[in-house]
Coordinates of C-alpha atoms in Angstrom, one line a residue:
Chain A
M10 CA 33.1 239.4 -129.4
S11 CA 32.0 239.9 -125.7
E12 CA 29.5 242.4 -124.8
R13 CA 30.0 245.7 -123.4
L14 CA 27.9 247.0 -120.7
T15 CA 27.8 250.8 -119.5
I16 CA 26.4 251.3 -116.0
I17 CA 25.6 255.0 -115.6
G18 CA 25.2 255.6 -111.7
V19 CA 27.3 253.4 -109.8
G20 CA 25.6 253.5 -106.6
L21 CA 23.6 251.0 -104.7
I22 CA 21.7 249.7 -107.5
G23 CA 24.1 250.3 -110.2
G24 CA 26.9 249.0 -108.1
S25 CA 25.0 245.8 -107.1
F26 CA 23.9 245.1 -110.6
A27 CA 27.6 245.2 -111.6
L28 CA 28.6 242.9 -108.5
A29 CA 26.0 240.3 -109.2
L30 CA 26.7 240.1 -112.9
K31 CA 30.5 239.8 -112.1
A32 CA 29.7 237.2 -109.4
A33 CA 27.6 235.3 -112.0
G34 CA 30.5 235.3 -114.7
Y35 CA 29.2 238.0 -116.9
P36 CA 31.6 237.8 -119.8
G37 CA 31.7 241.3 -120.9
E38 CA 33.2 244.4 -119.9
I39 CA 31.6 246.8 -117.5
V40 CA 32.2 250.3 -117.8
G41 CA 31.0 252.6 -115.0
C42 CA 30.0 256.3 -115.4
G43 CA 29.1 258.8 -112.8
R44 CA 29.9 262.3 -111.4
R45 CA 32.2 261.4 -108.4
E46 CA 35.6 260.0 -109.2
A47 CA 36.3 258.6 -105.8
A48 CA 33.2 256.5 -105.9
L49 CA 34.0 255.3 -109.3
R50 CA 37.5 254.2 -108.2
R51 CA 35.9 252.6 -105.3
A52 CA 33.7 250.7 -107.7
V53 CA 36.8 249.5 -109.6
D54 CA 38.4 248.5 -106.2
L55 CA 35.3 246.5 -105.2
G56 CA 35.5 244.5 -108.4
A57 CA 32.1 246.0 -109.6
I58 CA 33.2 247.7 -112.8
D59 CA 36.4 247.2 -115.1
R60 CA 36.9 250.9 -115.9
W61 CA 35.2 254.2 -115.8
S62 CA 34.7 257.7 -117.2
T63 CA 32.9 260.8 -115.9
D64 CA 31.9 261.8 -119.4
C65 CA 29.1 259.8 -120.3
A66 CA 29.5 260.0 -124.1
A67 CA 32.9 258.4 -123.5
A68 CA 31.3 255.7 -121.3
V69 CA 28.9 254.6 -123.9
A70 CA 31.2 254.5 -126.5
G71 CA 31.0 250.8 -128.1
A72 CA 28.5 249.9 -125.5
D73 CA 26.0 247.3 -126.4
I74 CA 24.0 247.7 -123.4
V75 CA 23.5 250.9 -121.2
F76 CA 22.0 250.6 -117.7
L77 CA 20.9 253.9 -116.2
A78 CA 20.5 253.9 -112.4
V79 CA 20.4 257.8 -111.6
P80 CA 17.8 259.5 -109.8
M81 CA 14.6 260.0 -111.7
L82 CA 15.1 263.7 -112.3
A83 CA 18.7 263.1 -113.5
M84 CA 17.3 261.0 -116.3
R85 CA 16.0 263.6 -119.0
P86 CA 19.4 265.7 -119.0
L87 CA 21.2 262.4 -119.1
L88 CA 19.4 261.0 -121.9
E89 CA 19.6 264.3 -123.7
Q90 CA 23.4 264.1 -123.5
L91 CA 23.4 260.4 -124.5
A92 CA 21.0 261.1 -127.6
D93 CA 23.9 261.8 -129.9
A94 CA 26.6 259.7 -128.2
L95 CA 24.8 256.2 -128.1
P96 CA 25.9 253.6 -130.5
R97 CA 22.7 253.2 -132.9
E98 CA 22.2 249.6 -131.9
A99 CA 22.8 250.0 -128.0
I100 CA 19.9 248.9 -125.8
V101 CA 19.1 251.1 -123.0
T102 CA 17.3 250.1 -119.9
D103 CA 17.1 251.7 -116.5
A104 CA 16.1 250.9 -112.8
G105 CA 14.0 253.8 -112.2
S106 CA 10.9 253.7 -109.7
S107 CA 8.8 255.6 -112.2
K108 CA 8.3 254.1 -115.7
G109 CA 6.0 256.9 -117.2
S110 CA 8.4 259.5 -116.9
F111 CA 11.2 257.5 -118.2
V112 CA 9.4 256.6 -121.3
R113 CA 8.6 260.2 -121.7
D114 CA 12.2 261.1 -121.2
A115 CA 13.8 258.4 -123.0
A116 CA 11.8 259.6 -126.5
V117 CA 14.7 261.9 -126.9
L118 CA 16.6 259.1 -128.1
G119 CA 14.4 258.6 -131.1
N120 CA 14.8 254.9 -131.0
P121 CA 12.0 253.4 -128.7
R122 CA 12.8 249.8 -130.2
R123 CA 16.0 249.7 -128.1
V124 CA 14.5 251.2 -124.9
V125 CA 13.4 248.8 -122.2
P126 CA 12.1 250.5 -119.1
G127 CA 12.9 248.5 -115.9
H128 CA 12.6 248.5 -112.1
P129 CA 14.0 246.3 -109.6
I130 CA 11.9 245.9 -106.5
A131 CA 14.8 245.8 -104.3
G132 CA 16.8 248.3 -102.2
T133 CA 17.9 249.1 -99.0
E134 CA 17.8 252.5 -96.9
R135 CA 21.4 252.8 -97.7
S136 CA 23.0 254.3 -100.7
G137 CA 26.2 254.6 -102.5
V138 CA 28.4 251.8 -104.0
E139 CA 29.7 251.3 -100.7
A140 CA 26.1 249.8 -99.7
A141 CA 26.2 247.6 -103.0
F142 CA 26.3 243.8 -102.7
A143 CA 26.1 241.2 -105.2
T144 CA 22.9 239.4 -103.8
L145 CA 20.6 242.4 -103.6
F146 CA 18.3 241.3 -106.4
V147 CA 18.2 237.5 -105.6
E148 CA 14.7 236.4 -105.7
H149 CA 13.5 239.8 -106.1
R150 CA 11.4 240.8 -108.8
V151 CA 12.4 243.1 -111.5
I152 CA 9.5 244.6 -113.4
L153 CA 10.1 245.3 -117.2
T154 CA 7.6 247.5 -118.7
P155 CA 8.0 247.3 -122.5
T156 CA 5.6 249.8 -124.5
R157 CA 4.2 248.8 -128.0
E158 CA 7.3 250.0 -129.6
T159 CA 10.0 248.0 -127.5
G160 CA 11.6 245.4 -129.4
E161 CA 11.5 241.7 -128.3
E162 CA 14.9 240.9 -128.9
A163 CA 15.9 244.2 -126.5
V164 CA 13.5 242.8 -124.0
R165 CA 15.2 239.4 -124.0
R166 CA 18.6 240.5 -123.7
V167 CA 17.8 242.8 -120.5
T168 CA 15.8 239.8 -119.1
Q169 CA 19.0 237.6 -119.4
L170 CA 20.9 240.3 -117.7
W171 CA 18.4 240.5 -114.8
E172 CA 18.3 236.7 -114.4
M173 CA 22.1 236.4 -114.1
T174 CA 21.5 238.6 -111.1
G175 CA 19.1 235.9 -109.4
A176 CA 16.1 238.4 -110.0
I177 CA 12.7 237.1 -111.1
V178 CA 11.6 238.9 -114.1
E179 CA 8.1 240.0 -114.9
T180 CA 6.6 242.2 -117.2
T181 CA 3.6 244.8 -117.0
D182 CA 2.2 247.9 -118.5
V183 CA 3.8 251.3 -117.7
A184 CA 0.6 252.7 -115.9
T185 CA 0.1 249.5 -114.0
H186 CA 3.6 249.7 -112.7
D187 CA 3.5 253.2 -111.8
R188 CA 0.2 252.6 -109.8
L189 CA 1.2 249.8 -108.0
L190 CA 4.6 251.2 -106.9
A191 CA 2.9 254.4 -106.0
A192 CA 0.8 252.2 -103.3
T193 CA 3.4 250.0 -102.1
S194 CA 6.4 252.0 -102.3
H195 CA 6.0 255.6 -102.7
L196 CA 3.1 256.3 -100.5
P197 CA 4.9 254.4 -97.6
H198 CA 8.2 256.5 -98.1
L199 CA 6.1 259.5 -97.8
L200 CA 4.2 258.6 -94.7
A201 CA 7.4 257.5 -92.9
F202 CA 9.3 260.7 -94.1
G203 CA 6.2 262.6 -92.8
L204 CA 5.8 260.7 -89.5
V205 CA 9.4 261.3 -88.6
A206 CA 9.2 264.9 -89.5
T207 CA 5.8 265.6 -87.5
L208 CA 7.6 264.0 -84.3
A209 CA 10.8 265.9 -85.1
D210 CA 8.8 269.1 -84.8
M211 CA 7.3 268.1 -81.7
R212 CA 8.4 269.7 -78.3
E213 CA 9.5 266.7 -76.5
Q214 CA 11.3 265.3 -79.5
D215 CA 14.4 263.8 -77.7
D216 CA 12.0 261.8 -75.4
I217 CA 9.9 260.9 -78.2
F218 CA 12.3 259.2 -80.0
R219 CA 14.0 257.7 -76.7
Y220 CA 10.7 255.9 -76.0
A221 CA 10.4 254.5 -79.6
A222 CA 10.4 250.6 -79.7
G223 CA 11.3 248.2 -82.5
G224 CA 8.1 248.7 -84.1
F225 CA 8.8 252.3 -84.5
R226 CA 12.3 251.6 -86.0
D227 CA 10.9 249.1 -88.5
F228 CA 8.0 251.6 -89.4
T229 CA 10.3 254.4 -90.2
R230 CA 13.4 252.6 -91.4
I231 CA 12.6 253.8 -95.0
A232 CA 12.6 257.3 -93.5
S233 CA 16.4 256.8 -93.6
S234 CA 16.5 256.4 -97.4
D235 CA 17.9 259.1 -99.9
P236 CA 16.0 262.3 -99.7
L237 CA 17.1 263.3 -103.4
M238 CA 16.1 259.9 -104.7
W239 CA 12.7 260.0 -103.0
R240 CA 12.1 263.7 -104.0
D241 CA 12.7 262.6 -107.7
V242 CA 10.3 259.7 -107.5
C243 CA 7.5 261.8 -105.9
I244 CA 7.9 264.2 -108.8
A245 CA 8.5 261.8 -111.6
N246 CA 5.5 259.5 -110.5
R247 CA 3.4 262.4 -109.2
D248 CA 0.1 261.7 -110.8
A249 CA 0.1 258.1 -109.4
V250 CA 1.3 259.2 -106.0
L251 CA -0.9 261.9 -105.6
E252 CA -3.9 259.5 -106.3
V253 CA -3.1 257.0 -103.7
L254 CA -2.1 259.6 -101.4
V255 CA -5.7 261.3 -101.6
R256 CA -7.2 258.0 -101.3
Y257 CA -5.3 257.1 -98.0
Q258 CA -6.1 260.4 -96.4
V259 CA -9.8 259.9 -97.2
D260 CA -9.4 256.3 -95.4
L261 CA -7.3 258.0 -92.5
Q262 CA -10.1 260.4 -92.0
Q263 CA -12.7 257.7 -91.5
L264 CA -10.2 255.9 -89.4
T265 CA -9.9 259.2 -87.4
E266 CA -13.8 259.2 -87.1
L267 CA -13.7 255.6 -85.6
V268 CA -11.2 256.7 -82.9
R269 CA -13.3 259.9 -82.2
Q270 CA -16.4 258.1 -81.6
S271 CA -14.6 255.2 -79.7
D272 CA -16.0 252.8 -82.4
G273 CA -14.6 249.6 -81.1
D274 CA -16.4 247.4 -83.5
G275 CA -15.3 249.4 -86.5
L276 CA -11.7 249.6 -85.4
L277 CA -11.4 246.0 -84.7
A278 CA -12.9 245.2 -88.2
L279 CA -10.5 247.5 -89.9
F280 CA -7.5 246.2 -87.9
Q281 CA -8.6 242.7 -88.5
R282 CA -8.8 243.2 -92.3
A283 CA -5.4 244.8 -92.3
K284 CA -4.0 241.9 -90.5
R285 CA -5.6 239.3 -92.6
A286 CA -4.3 240.8 -95.5
R287 CA -0.8 241.2 -94.4
D288 CA -0.6 238.0 -92.8
A289 CA -1.9 236.3 -95.9
H290 CA 0.4 238.0 -98.4
L291 CA 3.4 239.1 -96.4
G292 CA 3.4 237.1 -93.4
D293 CA 7.0 236.9 -92.0
P294 CA 7.2 233.0 -91.0
G295 CA 10.7 233.2 -89.8
S296 CA 10.3 236.3 -87.9
D297 CA 10.1 236.1 -84.2
G298 CA 10.9 239.7 -83.7
R299 CA 13.8 238.8 -81.5
Chain B
M17 CA 9.0 233.9 -46.7
S18 CA 9.5 234.3 -50.4
E19 CA 7.2 236.5 -52.4
R20 CA 4.3 235.5 -54.5
L21 CA 3.6 237.1 -58.0
T22 CA 0.3 236.8 -59.7
I23 CA 0.3 237.5 -63.6
I24 CA -3.2 238.2 -64.9
G25 CA -2.9 237.8 -68.7
V26 CA -0.2 235.3 -69.5
G27 CA 0.4 236.1 -73.2
L28 CA 3.5 237.5 -75.1
I29 CA 4.0 240.3 -72.3
G30 CA 2.9 238.3 -69.1
G31 CA 4.6 235.3 -70.4
S32 CA 7.8 236.9 -71.4
F33 CA 7.8 238.7 -67.9
A34 CA 7.5 235.4 -66.1
L35 CA 9.9 233.7 -68.2
A36 CA 12.5 236.4 -67.5
L37 CA 12.0 236.4 -64.0
K38 CA 12.6 232.7 -63.8
A39 CA 15.6 232.9 -65.9
A40 CA 17.0 235.5 -63.6
G41 CA 16.3 233.2 -60.3
Y42 CA 13.1 235.0 -59.1
P43 CA 12.8 233.2 -55.7
G44 CA 9.1 233.5 -55.3
E45 CA 6.1 231.6 -56.8
I46 CA 4.6 232.9 -59.8
V47 CA 0.9 232.1 -60.2
G48 CA -1.1 232.8 -63.8
C49 CA -4.3 233.8 -64.5
G50 CA -6.3 233.8 -67.7
R51 CA -9.4 232.8 -69.4
R52 CA -8.0 229.9 -71.6
E53 CA -6.9 226.7 -69.6
A54 CA -4.9 225.5 -72.6
A55 CA -2.8 228.6 -72.8
L56 CA -2.3 228.5 -68.9
R57 CA -1.0 224.9 -69.0
R58 CA 1.2 225.7 -72.1
A59 CA 2.6 228.7 -69.8
V60 CA 3.4 225.9 -66.9
D61 CA 4.9 223.6 -69.7
L62 CA 7.2 226.5 -70.9
G63 CA 8.5 227.1 -67.5
A64 CA 6.9 230.3 -67.3
I65 CA 4.4 230.0 -64.2
D66 CA 4.1 227.6 -61.5
R67 CA 0.5 227.2 -61.0
W68 CA -2.6 228.7 -62.5
S69 CA -6.1 229.4 -62.0
T70 CA -8.9 230.7 -64.4
D71 CA -10.5 232.5 -61.5
C72 CA -8.8 235.8 -60.6
A73 CA -9.9 236.0 -57.2
A74 CA -8.2 232.6 -56.3
A75 CA -5.4 233.7 -58.5
V76 CA -4.4 236.8 -56.2
A77 CA -5.2 235.2 -52.9
G78 CA -2.0 235.7 -51.1
A79 CA -0.3 237.6 -53.6
D80 CA 2.3 240.2 -52.7
I81 CA 2.4 241.9 -56.3
V82 CA -0.1 241.3 -59.0
F83 CA 1.0 242.2 -62.6
L84 CA -1.8 242.8 -65.2
A85 CA -0.9 242.2 -68.8
V86 CA -4.5 242.4 -70.3
P87 CA -5.7 244.4 -73.2
M88 CA -6.6 247.8 -72.2
L89 CA -10.5 247.7 -72.2
A90 CA -10.3 244.5 -70.0
M91 CA -8.6 246.4 -67.4
R92 CA -11.7 247.9 -65.6
P93 CA -13.9 244.8 -65.6
L94 CA -10.8 243.0 -64.0
L95 CA -9.8 245.6 -61.4
E96 CA -13.6 245.5 -60.5
Q97 CA -13.6 242.1 -59.9
L98 CA -10.2 242.4 -58.1
A99 CA -11.2 245.1 -55.7
D100 CA -12.5 243.0 -53.0
A101 CA -10.3 239.7 -53.7
L102 CA -6.9 241.6 -53.4
P103 CA -5.0 241.2 -50.4
R104 CA -4.7 244.8 -48.7
E105 CA -1.0 245.1 -49.0
A106 CA -0.7 243.7 -52.5
I107 CA 1.1 245.9 -55.2
V108 CA -0.8 246.2 -58.2
T109 CA 1.2 247.1 -61.4
D110 CA 0.4 246.6 -65.1
A111 CA 2.0 246.7 -68.6
G112 CA -0.7 248.5 -70.6
S113 CA 0.0 251.1 -73.2
S114 CA -2.4 253.5 -72.0
K115 CA -1.4 255.1 -68.4
G116 CA -4.3 257.4 -68.0
S117 CA -7.1 255.0 -68.5
F118 CA -5.3 252.6 -66.3
V119 CA -4.9 255.1 -63.3
R120 CA -8.8 255.8 -63.7
D121 CA -9.7 252.3 -63.8
A122 CA -7.4 251.3 -60.9
A123 CA -9.4 253.9 -58.6
V124 CA -11.7 251.2 -58.0
L125 CA -9.3 249.5 -55.9
G126 CA -9.4 252.4 -53.7
N127 CA -5.7 251.9 -52.5
P128 CA -3.7 254.1 -54.9
R129 CA -0.5 253.9 -52.6
R130 CA -0.2 250.3 -53.9
V131 CA -0.7 251.1 -57.4
V132 CA 2.1 251.5 -60.0
P133 CA 1.1 252.2 -63.5
G134 CA 3.8 250.6 -65.9
H135 CA 4.5 249.9 -69.4
P136 CA 7.4 248.1 -71.0
I137 CA 8.3 249.6 -74.5
A138 CA 8.8 246.2 -75.9
G139 CA 6.9 243.8 -77.9
T140 CA 6.6 242.0 -81.4
E141 CA 3.7 241.8 -83.8
R142 CA 3.1 238.1 -82.4
S143 CA 0.8 237.4 -79.3
G144 CA 0.3 234.6 -77.1
V145 CA 2.5 232.8 -74.4
E146 CA 4.0 230.8 -77.5
A147 CA 5.5 233.9 -78.7
A148 CA 6.9 234.9 -75.2
F149 CA 10.6 234.8 -74.7
A150 CA 12.7 235.5 -71.7
T151 CA 14.8 238.3 -73.2
L152 CA 11.9 240.2 -74.5
F153 CA 12.8 243.3 -72.3
V154 CA 16.4 243.0 -72.1
E155 CA 17.7 246.7 -72.6
H156 CA 14.4 247.9 -73.4
R157 CA 12.9 250.9 -71.3
V158 CA 9.9 250.2 -68.8
I159 CA 8.2 253.5 -68.2
L160 CA 6.5 253.7 -64.6
T161 CA 4.0 256.5 -64.2
P162 CA 3.5 256.7 -60.6
T163 CA 0.9 259.3 -59.5
R164 CA 1.3 261.7 -56.5
E165 CA -0.5 259.2 -54.4
T166 CA 1.7 256.2 -55.4
G167 CA 3.9 254.8 -52.6
E168 CA 7.6 254.9 -52.7
E169 CA 8.2 251.3 -51.6
A170 CA 5.8 249.9 -54.2
V171 CA 7.6 251.7 -57.1
R172 CA 10.9 250.3 -55.7
R173 CA 9.5 247.0 -55.7
V174 CA 8.2 246.9 -59.1
T175 CA 11.4 248.7 -60.4
Q176 CA 13.4 245.7 -58.6
L177 CA 11.4 243.3 -60.6
W178 CA 11.7 244.8 -64.1
E179 CA 15.3 245.2 -63.4
M180 CA 15.6 241.5 -63.0
T181 CA 14.2 241.1 -66.6
G182 CA 17.1 243.2 -67.9
A183 CA 14.8 246.2 -68.4
I184 CA 15.9 249.8 -68.1
V185 CA 13.3 251.6 -65.7
E186 CA 12.5 255.2 -66.1
T187 CA 9.6 257.2 -64.7
T188 CA 7.6 260.0 -66.1
D189 CA 4.0 261.4 -65.6
V190 CA 0.9 259.9 -66.8
A191 CA 0.1 262.7 -69.4
T192 CA 3.6 262.6 -70.9
H193 CA 3.7 259.0 -71.3
D194 CA 0.5 259.0 -73.0
R195 CA 1.1 261.8 -75.3
L196 CA 4.7 260.3 -76.2
L197 CA 3.2 256.7 -76.6
A198 CA 0.4 258.1 -78.9
A199 CA 3.2 259.7 -81.2
T200 CA 5.7 256.8 -81.3
S201 CA 3.7 253.7 -81.2
H202 CA -0.2 254.3 -81.2
L203 CA -0.2 256.4 -84.3
P204 CA 2.4 254.4 -86.3
H205 CA 0.2 251.5 -85.6
L206 CA -2.9 253.3 -86.8
L207 CA -1.1 254.4 -90.2
A208 CA 0.2 250.8 -90.7
F209 CA -3.0 249.1 -90.5
G210 CA -4.6 252.0 -92.2
L211 CA -2.3 251.6 -95.2
V212 CA -2.6 247.9 -95.6
A213 CA -6.5 248.3 -95.3
T214 CA -6.5 250.9 -98.2
L215 CA -4.3 248.7 -100.4
A216 CA -6.4 245.6 -99.8
D217 CA -9.4 247.6 -101.1
M218 CA -7.6 248.3 -104.2
R219 CA -9.0 246.4 -107.3
E220 CA -5.2 245.1 -108.0
Q221 CA -4.6 243.9 -104.4
D222 CA -3.0 240.6 -105.4
D223 CA -0.6 242.3 -107.6
I224 CA 0.0 245.2 -104.9
F225 CA 1.3 242.7 -102.4
R226 CA 3.4 240.8 -104.9
Y227 CA 5.1 243.8 -105.7
A228 CA 5.8 245.0 -102.3
A229 CA 9.4 245.1 -101.4
G230 CA 11.3 244.7 -98.1
G231 CA 10.6 248.4 -97.3
F232 CA 7.1 247.8 -97.2
R233 CA 7.2 244.5 -95.2
D234 CA 9.1 246.4 -92.5
F235 CA 6.8 249.4 -92.9
T236 CA 3.6 247.3 -92.5
R237 CA 5.1 244.7 -89.9
I238 CA 3.1 246.4 -87.2
A239 CA -0.1 245.8 -89.0
S240 CA 0.3 242.0 -88.1
S241 CA -0.4 243.0 -84.5
D242 CA -3.0 241.8 -82.6
P243 CA -6.2 243.9 -83.5
L244 CA -8.2 243.5 -80.4
M245 CA -5.1 244.7 -78.2
W246 CA -4.9 247.9 -80.7
R247 CA -8.5 248.6 -80.6
D248 CA -8.1 248.6 -76.9
V249 CA -5.1 251.2 -77.1
C250 CA -6.9 253.6 -79.4
I251 CA -9.7 253.7 -77.3
A252 CA -8.3 253.9 -74.0
N253 CA -5.6 256.4 -75.1
R254 CA -8.2 258.3 -77.4
D255 CA -7.6 261.8 -76.7
A256 CA -3.7 261.6 -77.1
V257 CA -4.1 259.4 -80.2
L258 CA -6.8 261.9 -81.6
E259 CA -4.3 265.0 -81.1
V260 CA -1.3 263.4 -82.7
L261 CA -3.5 261.8 -85.6
V262 CA -5.1 265.3 -86.2
R263 CA -1.7 266.8 -86.2
Y264 CA -0.3 264.3 -88.6
Q265 CA -3.1 264.8 -91.0
V266 CA -2.3 268.5 -91.4
D267 CA 1.3 267.6 -91.9
L268 CA 0.2 265.2 -94.6
Q269 CA -1.9 267.4 -96.3
Q270 CA 0.9 270.1 -96.7
L271 CA 3.2 267.1 -97.9
T272 CA 0.5 266.5 -100.5
E273 CA 0.6 270.0 -101.7
L274 CA 4.2 269.7 -102.0
V275 CA 3.6 266.8 -104.4
R276 CA 0.8 268.3 -106.1
Q277 CA 3.0 271.5 -107.0
S278 CA 6.2 269.4 -107.7
D279 CA 7.8 271.3 -105.1
G280 CA 11.2 269.7 -105.2
D281 CA 12.8 271.9 -102.8
G282 CA 10.0 271.5 -100.4
L283 CA 10.1 267.9 -100.5
L284 CA 14.0 267.7 -100.3
A285 CA 14.0 269.9 -97.2
L286 CA 11.4 267.9 -95.5
F287 CA 12.9 264.5 -96.3
Q288 CA 16.4 265.6 -95.4
R289 CA 14.9 266.7 -91.7
A290 CA 13.3 263.4 -91.3
K291 CA 16.4 261.5 -92.5
R292 CA 18.5 263.5 -90.1
A293 CA 16.3 263.1 -87.3
R294 CA 15.8 259.2 -87.6
D295 CA 19.6 258.6 -88.4
A296 CA 20.6 260.7 -85.3
H297 CA 18.0 259.2 -82.8
L298 CA 17.3 255.6 -84.4
G299 CA 20.3 254.7 -86.9
D300 CA 20.7 251.0 -87.5
P301 CA 24.5 250.9 -87.7
G302 CA 24.3 247.2 -87.8
S303 CA 21.6 247.0 -90.4
D304 CA 22.8 246.7 -93.9
G305 CA 19.3 245.6 -95.2
R306 CA 20.5 242.1 -96.4

């Protein structure tokens, strides 16, 4: 008997997950679930899912694995709805950016052995199934954060699925994930949204954006991301986001003092330290900026 | 008699300016000047310049136009050296990111009619003549900021040169330029350098950079820029940088409060406003993030 996978939330992530599995020859049936029929029909047309329902209880009937790719604040009401409908042995995993909140929300299922919190470190600033593509996860990390209660077999099966998409699966604990992602993903999104909002409020805003160069375009690309998704992330991962946000502001205050005092040595040392760290860890050897 | 152009500072900008002019069939001689002989020899090999000198007085002898593409804090000592050596009718222009400081520094020449402050809104995070390429300025804006004393003929000739490189030339006043560039370029560089430095100081820094996705890579690309150039920009354009830096911090403090209070409506409104502004002004229609 081949497996049945239900994907709830067939957008950029859910849609790409489905497309990647199909491309890799996933032998089971993929059922899509979401609120917008048009998007689900489009997901069928794109070959991502085999069939769909807008009723999540119907969508998970007979499912072996349920993959949740909805905004973080939609998780709790969704999981409450699923609590009764979910087949007892179904594995539940997700793609959310905040793992602590997901573990708390998933407690309503009463079956923590079958819950595998997960987060693919991949995405684009676009959203919706139209933006999905089969290679989104290739050579990208997927972080699974099993708790002490999560069953090994459940982790193994979720790992297998992700590996079919070309992703590199790693595991860490919930708190480490949330702290690291707050720093590398949630904080930069806040800073970028904040910068564009600050500039949009300035009197010369038309000129400001006209004078923006490629560096600004790159720097603010993530400010074109889905506002609703990022609102949810900020609230779901609030404590870790606040911690790094406050820390960054302290550092920014020191940086401001260096500028105020025209402290060239201090500025140079800071910029060199940053450049060294970035070049060492994230150099773009193939990028020539053209 | 064909024109003689002297480029002082044959790095990414000076080298690309020379390569672009050569590619466009510039009929004059291009003389390079810098401190490192190896780089100047390389610039000859790359076809950017015809000959070179490490002595700036020798390099500007007989020059019709002198193009300065050195870090901002190198401008004043350079201009002091040039004051006696410069041919009386030579036009002096520059490519610096801060125009107020350049105008002040260039006063030592005692010939403001021939000084055309300029700034190409183009660049990459790389530096040096090895990173130069002929199309760097194509369809990029070059902002000229003539003062009331600048001569029209000088502006016209500098405009012609830039247009040969494929750039779009605009003019504005010094203060507007410095304020706009502080917002769109200098501030983002500070924020990116600052973010990478903050993360590099965190205990889990190896993991942090390992978990970074494409968004973080884009966001921090400018933190791989030349630290010395950016130290100079921050100091040269200090007042305008400080103003927008302080303003940004006030806004960031408000954003932090929204997160602290889990104010979803406030966060959503801010993110939506930012996304609308960015998509309207800087949408990447061709980008699919793949």
